[in-house]
Coordinates of C-alpha atoms in Angstrom, one line a residue:
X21 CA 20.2 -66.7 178.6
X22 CA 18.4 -67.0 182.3
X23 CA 18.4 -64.1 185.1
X24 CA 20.1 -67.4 187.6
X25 CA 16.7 -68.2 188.4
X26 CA 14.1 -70.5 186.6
X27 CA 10.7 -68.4 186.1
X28 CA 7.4 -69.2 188.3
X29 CA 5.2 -71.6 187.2
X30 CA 2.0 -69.9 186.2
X31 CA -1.3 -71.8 186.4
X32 CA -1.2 -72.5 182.9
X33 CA 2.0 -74.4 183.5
X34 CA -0.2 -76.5 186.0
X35 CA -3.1 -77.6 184.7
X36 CA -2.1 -77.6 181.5
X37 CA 1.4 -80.0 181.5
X38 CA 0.3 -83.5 181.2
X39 CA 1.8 -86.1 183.7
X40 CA 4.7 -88.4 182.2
X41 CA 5.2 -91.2 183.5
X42 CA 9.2 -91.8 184.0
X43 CA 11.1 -95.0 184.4
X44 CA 13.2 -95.4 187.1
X45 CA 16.4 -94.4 187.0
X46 CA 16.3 -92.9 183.7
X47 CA 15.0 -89.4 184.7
X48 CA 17.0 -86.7 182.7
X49 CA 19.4 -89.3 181.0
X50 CA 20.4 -88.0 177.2
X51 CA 19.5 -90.9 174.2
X52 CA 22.3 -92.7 173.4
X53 CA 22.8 -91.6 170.3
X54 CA 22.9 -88.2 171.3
X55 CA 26.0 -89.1 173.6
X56 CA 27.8 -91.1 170.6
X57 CA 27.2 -88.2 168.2
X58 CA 28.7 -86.3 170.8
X59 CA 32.0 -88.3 171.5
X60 CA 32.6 -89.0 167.7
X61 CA 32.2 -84.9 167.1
X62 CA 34.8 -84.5 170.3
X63 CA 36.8 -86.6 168.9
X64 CA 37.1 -85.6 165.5
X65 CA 37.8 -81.8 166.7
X66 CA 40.7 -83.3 168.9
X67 CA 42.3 -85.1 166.2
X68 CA 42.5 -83.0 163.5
X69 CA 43.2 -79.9 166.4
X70 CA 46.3 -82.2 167.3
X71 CA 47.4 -83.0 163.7
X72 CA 47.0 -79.3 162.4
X73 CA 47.5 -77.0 165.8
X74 CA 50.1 -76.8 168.3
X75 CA 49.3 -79.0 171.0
X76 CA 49.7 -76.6 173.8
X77 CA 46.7 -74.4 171.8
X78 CA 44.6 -77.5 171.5
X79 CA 45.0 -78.4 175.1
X80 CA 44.6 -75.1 176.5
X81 CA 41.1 -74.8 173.5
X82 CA 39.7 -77.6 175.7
X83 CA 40.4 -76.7 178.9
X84 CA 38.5 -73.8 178.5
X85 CA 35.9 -75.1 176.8
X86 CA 36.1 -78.0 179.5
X87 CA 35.5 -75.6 182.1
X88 CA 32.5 -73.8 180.3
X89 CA 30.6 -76.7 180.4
X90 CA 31.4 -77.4 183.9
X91 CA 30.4 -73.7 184.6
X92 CA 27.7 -72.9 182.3
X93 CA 25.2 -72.2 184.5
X94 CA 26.8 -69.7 186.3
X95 CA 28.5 -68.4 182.8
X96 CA 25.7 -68.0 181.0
X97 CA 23.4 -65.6 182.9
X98 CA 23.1 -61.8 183.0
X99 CA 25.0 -61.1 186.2
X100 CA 28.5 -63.4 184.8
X101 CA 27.5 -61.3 181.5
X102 CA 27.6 -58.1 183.2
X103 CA 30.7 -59.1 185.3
X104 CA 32.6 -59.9 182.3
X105 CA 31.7 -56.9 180.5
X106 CA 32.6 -54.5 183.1
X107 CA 35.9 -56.7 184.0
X108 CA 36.8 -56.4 180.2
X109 CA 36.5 -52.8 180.2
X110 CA 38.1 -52.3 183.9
X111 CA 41.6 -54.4 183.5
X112 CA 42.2 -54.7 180.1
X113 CA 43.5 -51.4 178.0
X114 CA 41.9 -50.0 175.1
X115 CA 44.2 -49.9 171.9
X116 CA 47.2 -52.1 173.5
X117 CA 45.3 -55.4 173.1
X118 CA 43.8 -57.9 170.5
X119 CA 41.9 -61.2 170.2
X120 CA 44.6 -63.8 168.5
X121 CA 41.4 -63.9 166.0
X122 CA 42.8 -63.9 162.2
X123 CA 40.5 -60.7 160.9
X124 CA 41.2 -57.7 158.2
X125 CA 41.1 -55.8 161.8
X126 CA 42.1 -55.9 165.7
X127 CA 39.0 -57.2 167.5
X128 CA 39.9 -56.0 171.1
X129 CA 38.3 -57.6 173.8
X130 CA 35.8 -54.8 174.6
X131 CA 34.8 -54.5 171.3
X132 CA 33.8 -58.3 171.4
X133 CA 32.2 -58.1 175.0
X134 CA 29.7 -55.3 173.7
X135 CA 28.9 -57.8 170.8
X136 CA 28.7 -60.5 172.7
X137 CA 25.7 -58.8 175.3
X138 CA 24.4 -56.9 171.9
X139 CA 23.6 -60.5 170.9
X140 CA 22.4 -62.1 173.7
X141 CA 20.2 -59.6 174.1
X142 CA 18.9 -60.1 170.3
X143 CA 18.2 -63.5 171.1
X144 CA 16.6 -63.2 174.0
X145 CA 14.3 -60.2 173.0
X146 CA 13.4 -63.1 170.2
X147 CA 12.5 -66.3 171.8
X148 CA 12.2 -65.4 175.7
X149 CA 8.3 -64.3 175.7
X150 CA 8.9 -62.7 179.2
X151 CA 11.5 -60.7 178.0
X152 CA 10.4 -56.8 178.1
X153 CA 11.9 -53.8 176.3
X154 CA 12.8 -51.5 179.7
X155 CA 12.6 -47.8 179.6
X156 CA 15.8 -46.0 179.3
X157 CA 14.8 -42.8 180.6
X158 CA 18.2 -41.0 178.6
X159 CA 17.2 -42.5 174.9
X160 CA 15.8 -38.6 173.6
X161 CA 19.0 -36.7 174.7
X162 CA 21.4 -39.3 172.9
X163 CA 18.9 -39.0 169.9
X164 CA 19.3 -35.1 169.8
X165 CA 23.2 -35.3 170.1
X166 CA 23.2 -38.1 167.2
X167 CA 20.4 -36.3 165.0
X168 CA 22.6 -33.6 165.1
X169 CA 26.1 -35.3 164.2
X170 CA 24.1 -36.4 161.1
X171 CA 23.3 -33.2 160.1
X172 CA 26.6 -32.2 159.9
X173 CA 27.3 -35.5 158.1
X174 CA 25.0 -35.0 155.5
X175 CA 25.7 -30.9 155.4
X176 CA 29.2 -32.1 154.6
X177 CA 29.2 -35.4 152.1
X178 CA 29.9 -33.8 149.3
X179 CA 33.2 -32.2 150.5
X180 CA 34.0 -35.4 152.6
X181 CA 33.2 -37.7 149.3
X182 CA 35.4 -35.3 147.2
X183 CA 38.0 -35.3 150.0
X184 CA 38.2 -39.2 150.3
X185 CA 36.9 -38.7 154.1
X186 CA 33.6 -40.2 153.5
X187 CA 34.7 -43.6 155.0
X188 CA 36.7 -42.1 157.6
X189 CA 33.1 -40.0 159.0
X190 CA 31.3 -43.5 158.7
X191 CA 33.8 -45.2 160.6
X192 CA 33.7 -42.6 163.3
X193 CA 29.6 -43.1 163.5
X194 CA 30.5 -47.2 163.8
X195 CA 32.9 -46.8 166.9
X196 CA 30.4 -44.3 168.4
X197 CA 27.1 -46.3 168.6
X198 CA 29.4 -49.2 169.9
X199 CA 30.0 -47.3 172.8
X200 CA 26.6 -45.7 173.2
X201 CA 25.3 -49.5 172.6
X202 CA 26.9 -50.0 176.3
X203 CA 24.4 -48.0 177.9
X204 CA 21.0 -49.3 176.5
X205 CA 22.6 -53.0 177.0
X206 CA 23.4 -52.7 180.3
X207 CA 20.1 -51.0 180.8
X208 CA 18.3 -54.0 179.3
X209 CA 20.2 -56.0 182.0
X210 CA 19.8 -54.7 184.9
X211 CA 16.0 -56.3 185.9
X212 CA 15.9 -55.8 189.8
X213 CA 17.2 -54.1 192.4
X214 CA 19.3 -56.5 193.8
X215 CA 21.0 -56.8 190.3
X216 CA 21.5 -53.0 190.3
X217 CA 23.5 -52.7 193.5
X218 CA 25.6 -56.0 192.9
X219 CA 26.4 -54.5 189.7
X220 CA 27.5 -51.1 191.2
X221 CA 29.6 -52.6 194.2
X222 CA 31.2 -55.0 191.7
X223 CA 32.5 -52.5 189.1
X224 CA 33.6 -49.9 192.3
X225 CA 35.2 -53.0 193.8
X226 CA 37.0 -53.2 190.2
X227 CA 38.0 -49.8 190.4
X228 CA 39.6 -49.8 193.6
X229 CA 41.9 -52.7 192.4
X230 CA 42.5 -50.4 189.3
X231 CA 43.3 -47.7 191.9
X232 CA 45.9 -50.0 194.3
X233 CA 47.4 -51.2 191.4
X234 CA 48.1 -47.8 189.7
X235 CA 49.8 -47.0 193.2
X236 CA 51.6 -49.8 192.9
X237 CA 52.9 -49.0 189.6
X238 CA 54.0 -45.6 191.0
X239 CA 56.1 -47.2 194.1
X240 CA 57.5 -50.1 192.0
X241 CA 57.2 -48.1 188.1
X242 CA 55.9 -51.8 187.3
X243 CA 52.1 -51.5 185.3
X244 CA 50.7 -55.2 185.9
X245 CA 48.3 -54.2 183.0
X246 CA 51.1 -54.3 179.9
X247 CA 52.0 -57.7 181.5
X248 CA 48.3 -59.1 180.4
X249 CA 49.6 -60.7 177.3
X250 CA 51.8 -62.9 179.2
X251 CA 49.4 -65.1 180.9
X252 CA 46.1 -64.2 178.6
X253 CA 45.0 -65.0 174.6
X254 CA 46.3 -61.5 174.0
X255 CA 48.6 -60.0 171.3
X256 CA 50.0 -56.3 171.9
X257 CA 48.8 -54.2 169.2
X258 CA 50.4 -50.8 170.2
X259 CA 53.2 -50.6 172.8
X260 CA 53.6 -47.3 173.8
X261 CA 52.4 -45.7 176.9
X262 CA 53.6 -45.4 180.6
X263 CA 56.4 -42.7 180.2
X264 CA 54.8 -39.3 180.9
X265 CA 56.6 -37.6 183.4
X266 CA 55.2 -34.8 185.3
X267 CA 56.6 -33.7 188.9
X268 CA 59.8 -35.5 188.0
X269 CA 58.4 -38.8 188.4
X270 CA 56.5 -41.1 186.3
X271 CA 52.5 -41.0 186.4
X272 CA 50.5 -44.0 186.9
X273 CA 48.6 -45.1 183.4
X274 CA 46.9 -48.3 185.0
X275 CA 44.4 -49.5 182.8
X276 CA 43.6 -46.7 181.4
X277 CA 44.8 -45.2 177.8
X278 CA 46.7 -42.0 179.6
X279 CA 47.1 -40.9 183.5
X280 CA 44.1 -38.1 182.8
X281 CA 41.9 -40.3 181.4
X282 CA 42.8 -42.9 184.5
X283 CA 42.0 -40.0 187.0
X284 CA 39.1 -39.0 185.4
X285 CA 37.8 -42.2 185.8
X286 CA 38.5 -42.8 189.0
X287 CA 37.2 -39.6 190.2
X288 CA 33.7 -41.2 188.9
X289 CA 33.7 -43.6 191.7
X290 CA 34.4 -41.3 194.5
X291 CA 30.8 -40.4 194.7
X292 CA 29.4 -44.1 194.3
X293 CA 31.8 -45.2 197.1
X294 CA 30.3 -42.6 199.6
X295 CA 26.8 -44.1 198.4
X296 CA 27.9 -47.6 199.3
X297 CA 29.8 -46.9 202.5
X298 CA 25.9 -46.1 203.3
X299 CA 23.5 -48.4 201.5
X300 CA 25.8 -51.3 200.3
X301 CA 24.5 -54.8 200.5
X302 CA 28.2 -55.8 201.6
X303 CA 29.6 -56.2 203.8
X304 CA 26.0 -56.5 205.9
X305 CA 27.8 -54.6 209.2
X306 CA 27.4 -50.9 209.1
X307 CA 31.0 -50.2 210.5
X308 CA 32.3 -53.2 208.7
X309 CA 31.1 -51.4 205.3
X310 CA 31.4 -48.3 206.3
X311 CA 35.5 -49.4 207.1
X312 CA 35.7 -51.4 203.7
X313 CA 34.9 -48.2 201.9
X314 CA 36.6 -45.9 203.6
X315 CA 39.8 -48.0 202.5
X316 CA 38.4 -48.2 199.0
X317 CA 37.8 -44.3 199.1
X318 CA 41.4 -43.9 199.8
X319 CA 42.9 -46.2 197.5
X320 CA 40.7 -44.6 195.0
X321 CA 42.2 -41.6 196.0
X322 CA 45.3 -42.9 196.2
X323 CA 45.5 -43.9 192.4
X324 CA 44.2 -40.1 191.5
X325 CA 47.5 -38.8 193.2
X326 CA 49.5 -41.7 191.4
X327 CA 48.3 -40.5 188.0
X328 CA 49.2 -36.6 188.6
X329 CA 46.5 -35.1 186.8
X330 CA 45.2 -31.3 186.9
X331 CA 42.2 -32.8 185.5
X332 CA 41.2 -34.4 188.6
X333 CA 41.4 -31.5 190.8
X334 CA 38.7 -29.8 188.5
X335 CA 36.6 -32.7 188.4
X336 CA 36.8 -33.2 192.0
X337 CA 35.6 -29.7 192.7
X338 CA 33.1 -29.3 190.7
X339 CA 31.6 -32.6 192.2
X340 CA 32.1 -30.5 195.7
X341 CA 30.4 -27.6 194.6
X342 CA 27.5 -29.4 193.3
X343 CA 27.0 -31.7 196.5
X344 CA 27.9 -28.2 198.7
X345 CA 25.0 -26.2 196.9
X346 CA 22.7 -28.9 197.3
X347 CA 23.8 -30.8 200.0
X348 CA 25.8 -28.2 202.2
X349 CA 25.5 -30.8 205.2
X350 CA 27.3 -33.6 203.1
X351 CA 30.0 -31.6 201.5
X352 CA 31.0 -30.0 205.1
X353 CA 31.0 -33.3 206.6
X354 CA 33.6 -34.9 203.5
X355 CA 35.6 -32.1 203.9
X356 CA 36.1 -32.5 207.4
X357 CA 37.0 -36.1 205.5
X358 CA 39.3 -34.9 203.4
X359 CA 41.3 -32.1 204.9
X360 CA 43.1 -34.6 206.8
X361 CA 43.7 -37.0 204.0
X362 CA 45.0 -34.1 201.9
X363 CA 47.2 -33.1 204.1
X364 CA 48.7 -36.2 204.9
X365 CA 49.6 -36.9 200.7
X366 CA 50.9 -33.3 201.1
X367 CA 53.8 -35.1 203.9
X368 CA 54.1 -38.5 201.7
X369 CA 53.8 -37.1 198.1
X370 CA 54.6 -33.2 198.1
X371 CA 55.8 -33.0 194.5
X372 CA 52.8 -34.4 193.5
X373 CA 50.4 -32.8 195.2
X374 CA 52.3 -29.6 194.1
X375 CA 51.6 -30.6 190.8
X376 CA 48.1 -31.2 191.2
X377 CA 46.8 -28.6 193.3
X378 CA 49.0 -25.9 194.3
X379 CA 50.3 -25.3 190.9
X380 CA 46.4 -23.5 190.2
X381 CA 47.6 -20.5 192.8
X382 CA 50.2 -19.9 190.9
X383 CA 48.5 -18.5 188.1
X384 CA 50.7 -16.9 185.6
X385 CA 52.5 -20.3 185.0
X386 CA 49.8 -22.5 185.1
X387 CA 48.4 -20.3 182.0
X388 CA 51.9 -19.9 180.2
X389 CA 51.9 -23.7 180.2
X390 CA 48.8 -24.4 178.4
X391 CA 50.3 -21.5 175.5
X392 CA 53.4 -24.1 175.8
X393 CA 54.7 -26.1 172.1
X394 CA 52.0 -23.9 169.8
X395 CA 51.7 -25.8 166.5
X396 CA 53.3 -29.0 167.6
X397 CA 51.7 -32.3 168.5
X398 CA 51.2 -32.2 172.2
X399 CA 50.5 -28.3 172.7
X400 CA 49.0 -26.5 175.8
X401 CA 45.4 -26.7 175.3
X402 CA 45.0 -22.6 175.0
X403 CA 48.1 -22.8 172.5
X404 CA 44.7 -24.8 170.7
X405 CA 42.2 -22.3 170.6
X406 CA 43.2 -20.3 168.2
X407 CA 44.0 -22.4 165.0
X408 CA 40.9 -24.4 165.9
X409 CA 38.5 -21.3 165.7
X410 CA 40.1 -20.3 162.4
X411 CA 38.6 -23.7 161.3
X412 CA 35.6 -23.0 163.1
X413 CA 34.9 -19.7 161.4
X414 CA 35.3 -21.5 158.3
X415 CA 32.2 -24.0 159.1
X416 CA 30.2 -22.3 162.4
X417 CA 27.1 -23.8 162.0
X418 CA 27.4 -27.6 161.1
X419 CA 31.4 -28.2 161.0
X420 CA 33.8 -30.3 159.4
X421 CA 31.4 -33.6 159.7
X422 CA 31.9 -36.0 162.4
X423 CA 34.7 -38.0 162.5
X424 CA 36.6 -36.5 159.6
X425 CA 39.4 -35.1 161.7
X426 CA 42.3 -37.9 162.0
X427 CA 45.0 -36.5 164.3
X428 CA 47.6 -39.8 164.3
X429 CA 48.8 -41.5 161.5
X430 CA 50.3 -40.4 157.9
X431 CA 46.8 -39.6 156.9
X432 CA 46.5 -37.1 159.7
X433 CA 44.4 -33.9 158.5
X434 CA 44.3 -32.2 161.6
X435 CA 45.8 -31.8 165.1
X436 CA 45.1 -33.6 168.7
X437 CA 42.9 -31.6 170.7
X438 CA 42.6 -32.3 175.4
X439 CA 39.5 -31.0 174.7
X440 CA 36.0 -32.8 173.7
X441 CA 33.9 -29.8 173.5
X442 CA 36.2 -27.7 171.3
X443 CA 36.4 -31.1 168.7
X444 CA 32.9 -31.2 168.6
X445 CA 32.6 -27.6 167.8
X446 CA 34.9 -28.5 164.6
X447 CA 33.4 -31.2 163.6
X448 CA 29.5 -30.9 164.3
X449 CA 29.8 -27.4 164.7
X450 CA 27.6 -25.0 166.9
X451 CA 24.5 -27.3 166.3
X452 CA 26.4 -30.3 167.5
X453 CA 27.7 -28.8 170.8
X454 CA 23.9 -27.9 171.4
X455 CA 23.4 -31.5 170.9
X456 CA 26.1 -32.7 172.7
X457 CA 25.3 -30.3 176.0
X458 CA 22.0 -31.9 175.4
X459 CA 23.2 -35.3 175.8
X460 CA 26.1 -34.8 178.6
X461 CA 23.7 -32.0 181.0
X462 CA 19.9 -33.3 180.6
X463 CA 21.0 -36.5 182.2
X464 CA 22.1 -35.0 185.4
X465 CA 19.1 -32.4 185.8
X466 CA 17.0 -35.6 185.5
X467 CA 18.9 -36.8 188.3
X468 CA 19.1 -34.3 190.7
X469 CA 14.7 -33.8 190.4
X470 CA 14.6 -37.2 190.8
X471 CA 16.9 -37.4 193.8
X472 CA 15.7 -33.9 195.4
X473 CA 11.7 -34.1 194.5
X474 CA 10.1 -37.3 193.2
X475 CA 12.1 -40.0 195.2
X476 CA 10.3 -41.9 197.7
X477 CA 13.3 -43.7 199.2
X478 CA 16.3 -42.5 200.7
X479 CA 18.6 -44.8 199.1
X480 CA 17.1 -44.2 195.9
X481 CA 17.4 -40.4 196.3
X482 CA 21.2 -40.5 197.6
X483 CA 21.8 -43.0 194.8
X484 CA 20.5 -40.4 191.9
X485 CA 22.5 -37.6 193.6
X486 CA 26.0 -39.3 193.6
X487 CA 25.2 -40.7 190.4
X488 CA 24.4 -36.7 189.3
X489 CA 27.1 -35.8 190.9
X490 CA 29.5 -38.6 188.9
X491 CA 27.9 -37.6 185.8
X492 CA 28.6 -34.2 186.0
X493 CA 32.2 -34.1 187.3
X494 CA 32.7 -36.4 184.0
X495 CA 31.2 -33.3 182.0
X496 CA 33.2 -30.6 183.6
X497 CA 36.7 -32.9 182.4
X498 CA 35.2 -32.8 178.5
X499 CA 36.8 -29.3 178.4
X500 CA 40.7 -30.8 179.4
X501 CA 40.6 -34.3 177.6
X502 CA 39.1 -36.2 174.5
X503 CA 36.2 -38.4 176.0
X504 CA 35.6 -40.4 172.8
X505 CA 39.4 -41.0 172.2
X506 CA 39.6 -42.4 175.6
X507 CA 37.3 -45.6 175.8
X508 CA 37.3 -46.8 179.3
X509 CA 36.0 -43.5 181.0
X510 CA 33.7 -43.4 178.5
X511 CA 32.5 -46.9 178.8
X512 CA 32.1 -46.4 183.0
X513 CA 30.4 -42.9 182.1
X514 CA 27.8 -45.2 179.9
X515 CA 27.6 -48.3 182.6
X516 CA 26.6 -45.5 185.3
X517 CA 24.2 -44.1 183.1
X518 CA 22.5 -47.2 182.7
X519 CA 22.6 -47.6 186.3
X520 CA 20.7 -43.7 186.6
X521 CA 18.3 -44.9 183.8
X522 CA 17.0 -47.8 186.3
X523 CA 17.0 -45.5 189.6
X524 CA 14.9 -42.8 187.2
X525 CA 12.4 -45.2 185.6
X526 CA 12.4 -48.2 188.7
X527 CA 13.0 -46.5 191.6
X528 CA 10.6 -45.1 193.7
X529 CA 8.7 -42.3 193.8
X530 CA 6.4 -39.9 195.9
X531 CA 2.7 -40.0 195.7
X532 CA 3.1 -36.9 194.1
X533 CA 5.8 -37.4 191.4
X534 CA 4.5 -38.1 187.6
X535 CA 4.1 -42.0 187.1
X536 CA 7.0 -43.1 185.0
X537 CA 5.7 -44.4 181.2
X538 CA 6.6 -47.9 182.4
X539 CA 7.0 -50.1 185.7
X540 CA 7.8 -53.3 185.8
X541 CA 4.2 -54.9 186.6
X542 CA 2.9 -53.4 183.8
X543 CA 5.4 -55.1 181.5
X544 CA 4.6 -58.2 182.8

C-alpha cells in the first residue's frame, strides 16, 4: 500500500536502471495471455455466481468490485485507509451490526476495519524497505496497565479454570488489544503533517454529522443509524436501543451504543474543534474557518443536549478547569462563548437543560437518584458501591481477573456497573487501577509539558493542549460510564491518542527540550 505518492528516485535508481528500449505503442500494454487468463477467470466467477447466487448479490459483487478497480489507487493508500477506518467507527453502531459473512461469530464492521489496517500494515512493514517502525511515545503506560491485568489473570487461573471462566478472561484480553491495536495502527499511519491534520479535520468533520444527526433524531425521534441495514451489506444483530427517556422525552443514541457514551464522545471534539477554528488547513480563509467551526462547535453542542447526559456536564467542566488553570485567557474568552449559547438552549430546550445542568444544584435529589433501584439491573451508580466493595474486600490486591465478570446474558455472574474505574478495581484489583491511572493520566501530563515547555510551534503546542484537554475530560467520565463496554468513545479516545503520539515524538521542539529517541530523518 502507497502513502498517494510514488517515492523519489535515489541516485541508485539512476545510474543503476538500464535503458529499455520500448516499441511504439506498446508502452505499459499487459501480455495477451495475461488478459485471456483474466477474462476466462471473470467469466467463470460470473457463471457459476449466476447459476449458484441470487443474481441481484452477483450483480451488486461486481459492481463493487467494478468500482474498486476503477478506484484503486485512491482506495488503496493510507489516507482512504484511515478514512474508512474512522468512518466505520463514526456511523456505524457497535453491537447492532454484522458482516453478511457465514462465521461461528458476528464480524462487525469495526472489528474487520482494525484487521484490515493490522494487515496492511504487516505487509508493508515486510516488503516496503522504506517502511519505519515510528515511535509511539504512549507504548510504556499501556504496557504497565496490561502487565498488570495479567497479574491478576495469572493470580486468579486457578479459580477462573475451576470456575469455567478461563475462556471468558481470555476473550476479554482478545477484545481489548483489538481496541488498543487502534492506536499503534493509526500511529504507524500517520507519516507527515499534512496527513495528521487531514486526519483530525476529517474524523471532527464526521463527528459533527454524528452531532446534526442525533439532533435530528431528537426533533423527528427518527435515528438514521438503525436504518443502515437498509441500504448497506448489513444484518442487525441486536435491536434494542433508542428508548431511554429522561426529561420526558427521548435522548438521542446516534451512533453511539447509549446517549452517555454518545455525549462523551462528542464532548471529545469540543476541544479539537477550537484547535481547528485556529490552525485548520480548511477552509484556507481565517473567518471562513473560523465560521465553519463555529457551526460545527454548535452542532457538536447541539447533539450533547440531544443526548441528555449528566455525564457531559462533568466532562465539560473538567475540560474548563484544566484549560482555566493553565490557560485562564482561553477559558475566559470560551466562556464569554458559551454563556450566550447556554442560555439560549435554556429558552429552546429547558427540560433538557434542567436535566443536565441545573439538576447538580439540587443536591439531595441528584444523590437520592444514584441510591435509586439497589440490587436491580440498572441501579444508581452509589446504590453500586457497596455490593461491589464487599467483592473487593474479598480480592483487594489483584481482583477477580480481568474479564471474568459477565453482566448480560444467562451466564451472568455479576452486575452492570456506569463506572470503569470501580470494574477495574473488581477485576484487576488495587494493582490494576494503578495500572490503569497509569495508562489513562501519564498520557495527558506528557501532553501538557509538551504543549507548555518543549514545543517549538504554536500550533503544535495548542494542538497537545486540546488534545490533553480531550484526553482528560475522557478520564474524568470513567467514573459514570463503562469505557470498554462502549466501543466507539473508546475507539476516538485511541485515534486521538495516536494523533498526541505524532505531536509528542514529530512535532517540534525548543532548543532546549530533550531530543525525542526518533525523528523522521534518522529513520530514513
Amino acid at each position: 500500500m502507497s502513502s498517494g505518492s510514488a517515492p523519489p528516485i535515489t541516485p541508485a535508481d539512476e545510474t543503476d536502471a538500464l535503458p529499455v528500449q520500448v516499441a511504439p505503442g506498446h508502452a505499459g500494454r499487459p501480455h495477451w495471455g495475461t488478459v485471456a487468463g483474466i477474462a476466462v477467470l471473470f467469466a467463470a466467477i460470473v457463471i457459476a455466481g449466476v447459476i449458484f447466487l441470487p443474481p441481484i448479490a452477483v450483480g451488486a459483487a461486481l459492481l463493487g468490485i467494478a468500482l474498486i478497480v476503477l478506484l484503486r489507487r485512491i482506495l488503496f493508500t493510507w489516507p482512504a485507509l484511515l478514512f474508512l477506518l474512522a468512518a466505520t467507527v463514526m456511523f456505524i453502531p457497535a453491537r447492532r451490526y454484522a458482516l453478511p459473512i457465514p462465521l461461528p461469530f458476528a464480524l462487525e464492521a469495526y472489528r474487520l476495519m482494525i484487521f484490515i489496517a493490522i494487515a496492511a500494515l504487516g505487509l508493508a512493514f515486510l516488503f516496503d524497505r522504506s517502511r519505519r517502525w515510528r515511535p509511539v511515545a504512549f507504548g510504556w503506560p499501556i504496557g504497565i496497565f496490561l502487565a498488570t491485568l495479567l497479574v491478576s489473570f495469572i493470580a486468579n487461573g486457578t479459580r477462573l479454570v475451576n470456575e469455567g471462566l478461563a475462556t471468558t478472561a481470555l476473550s476479554g484480553f482478545f477484545q481489548l488489544g483489538v481496541l488498543l491495536s487502534v492506536f499503534f495502527s493509526v500511529r504507524q499511519m500517520l507519516t507527515s503533517e499534512r496527513m495528521v491534520m487531514g486526519f483530525l479535520m476529517v474524523l471532527t468533520w464526521m463527528a459533527v454529522i454524528v452531532a446534526f444527526l442525533a439532533v435530528f433524531e431528537r426533533v423527528a425521534r427518527t435515528n438514521v443509524f438503525l436504518m443502515l441495514a437498509n441500504f448497506l451489506p448489513l444484518i442487525v444483530i441486536r435491536d434494542d436501543g433508542g428508548d431511554a427517556m429522561r426529561a420526558g422525552v427521548n435522548r438521542a443514541y446516534g451512533s453511539a451504543q447509549h446517549p452517555i457514551a454518545l455525549a462523551v464522545m462528542l464532548c471529545m471534539f469540543l476541544p479539537i474543534l477550537i484547535y481547528l477554528a485556529k490552525y485548520a488547513i480548511w477552509p484556507r480563509n481565517v473567518w471562513n474557518r473560523r465560521i465553519a467551526y463555529g457551526i460545527g462547535t454548535v452542532l457538536v453542542f447541539g447533539g450533547i443536549v440531544a443526548a441528555i447526559s449528566r455525564t457531559a456536564v462533568v466532562v465539560m467542566g473538567v475540560m474548563f478547569l484544566l484549560t482555566l488553570l493553565l490557560r485562564p485567557k482561553v477559558a475566559l474568552l470560551l466562556a464569554a462563548f458559551a454563556v450566550p449559547a447556554l442560555l439560549l438552549a435554556m429558552f429552546l430546550v429547558p427540560a433538557q437543560v434542567e436535566s443536565m445542568l441545573l439538576s447538580f444544584l439540587d443536591v439531595d435529589t441528584l444523590i437520592a437518584s444514584q441510591y435509586s433501584s439497589a440490587g436491580m439491573t440498572g441501579a444508581g451508580r452509589l446504590a453500586d458501591l457497596e455490593p461491589a466493595f464487599v467483592e473487593v474486600r474479598q480480592y483487594p490486591f489483584f481482583g477477580q481477573g480481568f474479564g471474568s465478570r459477565i453482566v448480560v446474558g444467562d451466564d451472568a455472574n455479576s452486575f452492570i456497573l456506569d463506572n470503569q474505574v470501580l470494574s477495574i478495581l473488581m477485576e484487576g484489583g488495587a494493582l490494576g487501577v494503578i495500572g490503569y491511572a497509569i495508562f489513562m493520566l501519564v498520557p495527558v501530563v506528557m501532553l501538557l509539558v509538551y504543549a507548555l515547555r518543549w514545543a517549538a510551534e504554536p500550533r503544535h503546542a495548542l494542538l497537545a493542549f486540546a488534545l490533553a484537554v480531550s484526553i482528560a475530560g475522557y478520564s474524568a467520565a470513567l467514573f459514570f460510564f463503562d469505557a470498554f463496554g462502549f466501543f466507539q468513545s473508546f475507539l476516538v479516545h485511541m485515534m486521538l491518542l495516536a494523533v498526541a503520539a505524532w505531536v509528542v515524538t514529530e512535532g517540534s521542539r525548543t532548543a532546549a527540550a530533550p531530543k525525542p529517541a526518533w525523528t523522521p530523518e534518522a529513520g530514513r
